mmCIF file of C-alpha atoms in Angstrom:
data_model
loop_
_atom_site.group_PDB
_atom_site.id
_atom_site.type_symbol
_atom_site.label_atom_id
_atom_site.label_comp_id
_atom_site.label_asym_id
_atom_site.label_seq_id
_atom_site.Cartn_x
_atom_site.Cartn_y
_atom_site.Cartn_z
ATOM 1 C CA MET A 1 -15.541 9.044 -2.842
ATOM 2 C CA ARG A 2 -12.605 7.703 -4.796
ATOM 3 C CA LEU A 3 -9.841 6.028 -2.813
ATOM 4 C CA ILE A 4 -6.592 5.389 -4.671
ATOM 5 C CA LEU A 5 -3.801 3.281 -3.176
ATOM 6 C CA ILE A 6 -0.402 3.460 -4.901
ATOM 7 C CA ARG A 7 2.678 1.385 -4.201
ATOM 8 C CA HIS A 8 6.112 3.033 -4.215
ATOM 9 C CA GLY A 9 8.554 2.714 -7.122
ATOM 10 C CA GLU A 10 11.177 0.023 -7.530
ATOM 11 C CA THR A 11 13.872 -0.288 -4.850
ATOM 12 C CA GLU A 12 17.176 -2.128 -4.780
ATOM 13 C CA ALA A 13 15.622 -4.562 -2.303
ATOM 14 C CA ASN A 14 12.891 -5.319 -4.844
ATOM 15 C CA LEU A 15 15.522 -5.968 -7.527
ATOM 16 C CA LEU A 16 17.611 -8.244 -5.299
ATOM 17 C CA ASN A 17 14.645 -10.076 -3.739
ATOM 18 C CA ARG A 18 15.546 -8.810 -0.286
ATOM 19 C CA TRP A 19 12.809 -8.501 2.300
ATOM 20 C CA SER A 20 11.585 -4.979 2.937
ATOM 21 C CA GLY A 21 9.538 -3.830 5.873
ATOM 22 C CA SER A 22 8.976 -0.931 8.221
ATOM 23 C CA LYS A 23 12.651 0.067 8.446
ATOM 24 C CA ASP A 24 14.297 2.515 6.058
ATOM 25 C CA LEU A 25 17.493 0.868 4.796
ATOM 26 C CA ASP A 26 19.889 1.918 2.040
ATOM 27 C CA ILE A 27 18.563 -0.923 -0.124
ATOM 28 C CA THR A 28 14.958 0.270 0.296
ATOM 29 C CA ASN A 29 15.621 3.584 -1.457
ATOM 30 C CA LEU A 30 14.288 4.052 -4.983
ATOM 31 C CA THR A 31 16.493 2.908 -7.847
ATOM 32 C CA ALA A 32 16.913 5.063 -10.958
ATOM 33 C CA SER A 33 14.214 2.902 -12.526
ATOM 34 C CA GLY A 34 11.971 3.420 -9.500
ATOM 35 C CA LYS A 35 12.338 7.182 -9.781
ATOM 36 C CA ALA A 36 11.544 6.982 -13.496
ATOM 37 C CA GLN A 37 8.413 4.952 -12.713
ATOM 38 C CA ALA A 38 7.237 7.640 -10.301
ATOM 39 C CA GLN A 39 7.968 10.406 -12.807
ATOM 40 C CA LYS A 40 6.013 8.537 -15.494
ATOM 41 C CA LEU A 41 3.135 8.212 -13.043
ATOM 42 C CA GLY A 42 3.211 11.977 -12.588
ATOM 43 C CA ASP A 43 3.241 12.483 -16.363
ATOM 44 C CA TRP A 44 0.218 10.196 -16.649
ATOM 45 C CA PHE A 45 -1.614 12.154 -13.944
ATOM 46 C CA ARG A 46 -1.009 15.346 -15.949
ATOM 47 C CA LYS A 47 -2.162 13.693 -19.172
ATOM 48 C CA GLU A 48 -5.354 12.523 -17.450
ATOM 49 C CA ASN A 49 -5.866 15.964 -15.848
ATOM 50 C CA PHE A 50 -6.068 14.151 -12.533
ATOM 51 C CA THR A 51 -5.804 16.062 -9.268
ATOM 52 C CA PRO A 52 -6.922 14.589 -5.934
ATOM 53 C CA THR A 53 -8.461 16.510 -3.075
ATOM 54 C CA HIS A 54 -6.265 14.874 -0.423
ATOM 55 C CA VAL A 55 -2.918 13.053 -0.380
ATOM 56 C CA TYR A 56 -1.657 10.765 2.383
ATOM 57 C CA VAL A 57 1.862 9.333 2.433
ATOM 58 C CA SER A 58 3.684 6.642 4.376
ATOM 59 C CA PRO A 59 6.468 8.065 6.572
ATOM 60 C CA GLN A 60 9.006 5.834 4.802
ATOM 61 C CA LYS A 61 11.438 7.364 2.338
ATOM 62 C CA ARG A 62 10.607 5.220 -0.689
ATOM 63 C CA ALA A 63 6.930 6.157 -0.476
ATOM 64 C CA LYS A 64 7.622 9.846 0.214
ATOM 65 C CA ASP A 65 10.023 10.037 -2.736
ATOM 66 C CA THR A 66 7.469 8.360 -5.003
ATOM 67 C CA ALA A 67 4.772 10.781 -3.859
ATOM 68 C CA HIS A 68 6.976 13.806 -4.498
ATOM 69 C CA LEU A 69 8.037 12.672 -7.965
ATOM 70 C CA ALA A 70 4.507 11.717 -8.998
ATOM 71 C CA GLY A 71 2.465 14.430 -7.331
ATOM 72 C CA HIS A 72 4.520 17.551 -6.586
ATOM 73 C CA HIS A 73 2.697 19.412 -9.387
ATOM 74 C CA TRP A 74 -0.581 19.157 -7.451
ATOM 75 C CA ASN A 75 0.690 21.754 -4.959
ATOM 76 C CA LEU A 76 -1.234 19.990 -2.209
ATOM 77 C CA PRO A 77 -0.079 19.249 1.339
ATOM 78 C CA PHE A 78 1.074 15.653 1.752
ATOM 79 C CA ILE A 79 -0.223 14.262 5.037
ATOM 80 C CA THR A 80 2.125 11.736 6.632
ATOM 81 C CA LEU A 81 0.125 8.813 8.005
ATOM 82 C CA GLU A 82 1.991 6.387 10.246
ATOM 83 C CA ASP A 83 -0.492 3.598 9.555
ATOM 84 C CA LEU A 84 0.559 3.589 5.876
ATOM 85 C CA LYS A 85 4.081 2.334 6.628
ATOM 86 C CA GLU A 86 5.011 -1.133 5.416
ATOM 87 C CA THR A 87 4.263 -4.177 7.535
ATOM 88 C CA GLY A 88 7.235 -5.023 9.738
ATOM 89 C CA ALA A 89 9.202 -8.159 8.852
ATOM 90 C CA GLY A 90 11.418 -7.999 11.933
ATOM 91 C CA ILE A 91 14.743 -9.826 11.750
ATOM 92 C CA PHE A 92 14.013 -10.853 8.132
ATOM 93 C CA GLU A 93 14.279 -7.292 6.843
ATOM 94 C CA GLY A 94 17.114 -6.618 4.412
ATOM 95 C CA LEU A 95 17.861 -10.313 3.857
ATOM 96 C CA THR A 96 17.263 -12.683 0.956
ATOM 97 C CA TRP A 97 15.328 -15.873 1.681
ATOM 98 C CA GLU A 98 18.556 -17.881 1.344
ATOM 99 C CA GLU A 99 20.216 -15.662 3.954
ATOM 100 C CA ILE A 100 17.203 -16.018 6.229
ATOM 101 C CA GLU A 101 17.319 -19.822 5.981
ATOM 102 C CA SER A 102 21.040 -19.784 6.728
ATOM 103 C CA LYS A 103 20.918 -17.280 9.597
ATOM 104 C CA TYR A 104 17.581 -18.244 11.171
ATOM 105 C CA PRO A 105 16.896 -21.847 10.076
ATOM 106 C CA GLU A 106 14.273 -22.697 12.696
ATOM 107 C CA GLN A 107 12.309 -19.479 12.278
ATOM 108 C CA ALA A 108 12.504 -19.790 8.491
ATOM 109 C CA ARG A 109 11.248 -23.381 8.609
ATOM 110 C CA ASN A 110 8.325 -22.536 10.897
ATOM 111 C CA PHE A 111 7.383 -19.450 8.919
ATOM 112 C CA LYS A 112 7.714 -20.848 5.395
ATOM 113 C CA GLY A 113 4.621 -23.033 5.352
ATOM 114 C CA SER A 114 2.430 -21.065 7.726
ATOM 115 C CA ARG A 115 3.322 -17.423 7.064
ATOM 116 C CA ASP A 116 2.745 -17.040 10.792
ATOM 117 C CA TRP A 117 4.576 -13.915 11.905
ATOM 118 C CA SER A 118 4.612 -15.050 15.531
ATOM 119 C CA PHE A 119 7.613 -17.187 14.543
ATOM 120 C CA VAL A 120 9.604 -14.127 13.430
ATOM 121 C CA GLU A 121 11.280 -12.050 16.122
ATOM 122 C CA GLU A 122 10.602 -8.297 16.147
ATOM 123 C CA SER A 123 7.994 -8.620 13.381
ATOM 124 C CA GLU A 124 4.581 -6.972 13.282
ATOM 125 C CA GLN A 125 1.848 -9.455 14.111
ATOM 126 C CA GLU A 126 -1.171 -10.184 11.926
ATOM 127 C CA ASN A 127 -3.726 -8.606 14.262
ATOM 128 C CA ASP A 128 -1.715 -5.388 14.350
ATOM 129 C CA ARG A 129 -1.450 -5.356 10.552
ATOM 130 C CA ARG A 130 -5.183 -5.878 10.154
ATOM 131 C CA ASP A 131 -5.876 -3.200 12.767
ATOM 132 C CA ARG A 132 -3.867 -0.726 10.702
ATOM 133 C CA GLY A 133 -5.804 -1.632 7.568
ATOM 134 C CA ASN A 134 -9.051 -1.042 9.430
ATOM 135 C CA ARG A 135 -7.820 2.289 10.797
ATOM 136 C CA ILE A 136 -6.907 3.447 7.287
ATOM 137 C CA LEU A 137 -10.391 2.585 6.048
ATOM 138 C CA GLU A 138 -12.009 4.171 9.102
ATOM 139 C CA LEU A 139 -10.041 7.386 8.564
ATOM 140 C CA VAL A 140 -11.326 7.588 5.006
ATOM 141 C CA LEU A 141 -14.919 6.916 6.046
ATOM 142 C CA THR A 142 -14.975 9.369 8.952
ATOM 143 C CA HIS A 143 -12.828 12.246 7.656
ATOM 144 C CA HIS A 144 -13.929 12.461 4.032
ATOM 145 C CA SER A 145 -17.049 12.992 1.955
ATOM 146 C CA ASP A 146 -18.453 11.337 -1.152
ATOM 147 C CA ASP A 147 -17.004 14.163 -3.265
ATOM 148 C CA ASP A 148 -13.415 13.600 -2.136
ATOM 149 C CA VAL A 149 -10.656 11.972 -4.176
ATOM 150 C CA VAL A 150 -8.083 10.516 -1.783
ATOM 151 C CA VAL A 151 -4.655 9.251 -2.857
ATOM 152 C CA MET A 152 -2.435 7.199 -0.550
ATOM 153 C CA PHE A 153 1.199 6.415 -1.402
ATOM 154 C CA CYS A 154 2.286 3.342 0.511
ATOM 155 C CA HIS A 155 3.498 -0.273 0.285
ATOM 156 C CA ALA A 156 2.490 -3.714 -0.963
ATOM 157 C CA GLY A 157 1.929 -5.306 2.444
ATOM 158 C CA ILE A 158 -0.320 -2.631 3.903
ATOM 159 C CA ILE A 159 -2.167 -2.378 0.581
ATOM 160 C CA GLN A 160 -3.076 -6.076 0.905
ATOM 161 C CA HIS A 161 -4.429 -5.586 4.409
ATOM 162 C CA THR A 162 -6.319 -2.409 3.520
ATOM 163 C CA ILE A 163 -7.957 -4.087 0.524
ATOM 164 C CA SER A 164 -9.002 -7.040 2.683
ATOM 165 C CA CYS A 165 -10.625 -4.522 5.043
ATOM 166 C CA ILE A 166 -12.364 -2.693 2.178
ATOM 167 C CA PHE A 167 -13.743 -6.038 0.963
ATOM 168 C CA GLU A 168 -14.606 -6.975 4.570
ATOM 169 C CA SER A 169 -12.778 -10.249 3.995
ATOM 170 C CA PRO A 170 -11.578 -12.275 6.993
ATOM 171 C CA LYS A 171 -8.838 -13.668 4.746
ATOM 172 C CA LEU A 172 -5.644 -11.937 3.625
ATOM 173 C CA TRP A 173 -5.499 -12.213 -0.151
ATOM 174 C CA GLY A 174 -2.084 -12.460 -1.791
ATOM 175 C CA ILE A 175 -1.575 -9.757 -4.423
ATOM 176 C CA MET A 176 1.560 -9.496 -6.556
ATOM 177 C CA THR A 177 1.523 -5.716 -6.344
ATOM 178 C CA LYS A 178 3.599 -4.040 -9.037
ATOM 179 C CA ASN A 179 5.789 -1.012 -8.342
ATOM 180 C CA THR A 180 3.756 2.214 -8.725
ATOM 181 C CA ALA A 181 0.628 0.115 -9.342
ATOM 182 C CA ILE A 182 -2.727 1.827 -8.849
ATOM 183 C CA PHE A 183 -5.684 0.417 -6.910
ATOM 184 C CA GLU A 184 -8.772 2.601 -7.211
ATOM 185 C CA PHE A 185 -12.065 2.142 -5.384
ATOM 186 C CA GLN A 186 -15.287 4.129 -5.464
ATOM 187 C CA LEU A 187 -17.172 4.146 -2.161
ATOM 188 C CA LEU A 188 -20.415 5.804 -1.165
ATOM 189 C CA ILE A 189 -19.527 6.829 2.358
ATOM 190 C CA THR A 190 -23.091 7.856 3.168
ATOM 191 C CA LYS A 191 -24.247 4.293 2.497
ATOM 192 C CA TRP A 192 -21.245 2.325 3.738
ATOM 193 C CA SER A 193 -22.838 1.269 7.027
ATOM 194 C CA ASP A 194 -26.271 0.628 5.513
ATOM 195 C CA SER A 195 -27.422 -2.848 6.557
ATOM 196 C CA THR A 196 -30.322 -2.990 4.100
ATOM 197 C CA ARG A 197 -30.311 -4.383 0.597
ATOM 198 C CA GLU A 198 -28.068 -1.450 -0.375
ATOM 199 C CA ARG A 199 -25.130 -3.687 0.545
ATOM 200 C CA PHE A 200 -25.825 -5.588 -2.671
ATOM 201 C CA ASN A 201 -25.978 -2.516 -4.895
ATOM 202 C CA PRO A 202 -22.742 -2.663 -6.940
ATOM 203 C CA THR A 203 -23.177 0.917 -8.101
ATOM 204 C CA SER A 204 -22.443 2.054 -4.539
ATOM 205 C CA TRP A 205 -18.999 0.412 -4.400
ATOM 206 C CA ARG A 206 -16.863 -0.218 -7.430
ATOM 207 C CA VAL A 207 -13.377 -1.472 -8.188
ATOM 208 C CA LEU A 208 -12.151 0.974 -10.847
ATOM 209 C CA ARG A 209 -8.514 -0.120 -11.065
ATOM 210 C CA PHE A 210 -6.725 -3.084 -9.522
ATOM 211 C CA ASN A 211 -2.928 -3.403 -9.656
ATOM 212 C CA GLU A 212 -2.743 -1.374 -12.873
ATOM 213 C CA ASP A 213 0.191 0.616 -14.242
ATOM 214 C CA PRO A 214 -1.090 2.429 -17.357
ATOM 215 C CA HIS A 215 1.747 4.944 -17.070
ATOM 216 C CA LEU A 216 4.312 2.209 -17.777
ATOM 217 C CA ASN A 217 2.596 0.752 -20.857
#
């Protein structure tokens, strides 16, 4: 099975270095450039004659708009998956870091060095984020076959957690995920839970693309 994770196009919040999260705000809508990125992604899909078997989309507007612009020509149903929404940044959402430090100095100070979300009111906690990443992977493993090609349009934060779950890493790896970047993995579902030496067979699980944007080059 091929699993493809795609981040949404550029938003005003991305341009202004404002924190985005699980809320839909005016500044989290796609910019003209973000829409163009998504359209170029769709053009690239056509050029590559690429059509998935299944498409999942975050319920948030920026991801849904990206999915429509990039994949409407597939004429496939887009399945909204709540677990694909962006990780919640609580009271930090919509603010720049300078505004956060000014408005919430103690929380900003505690969070800055640790990245511990327990210091941030109304934010989604790490265990909940990791649980969502695991549920996304589990959905793929239990509802799809080795012949499926699954595309998921989502967000940088949940992509990080999902990749950590795919790699079975206890750590959360920082990834500077580009707008409309593609992460593509090949998984043999029938062998995923195999505890024999098959775990060390790199032909069973491959990283085909990682944070790539061939449509923009």
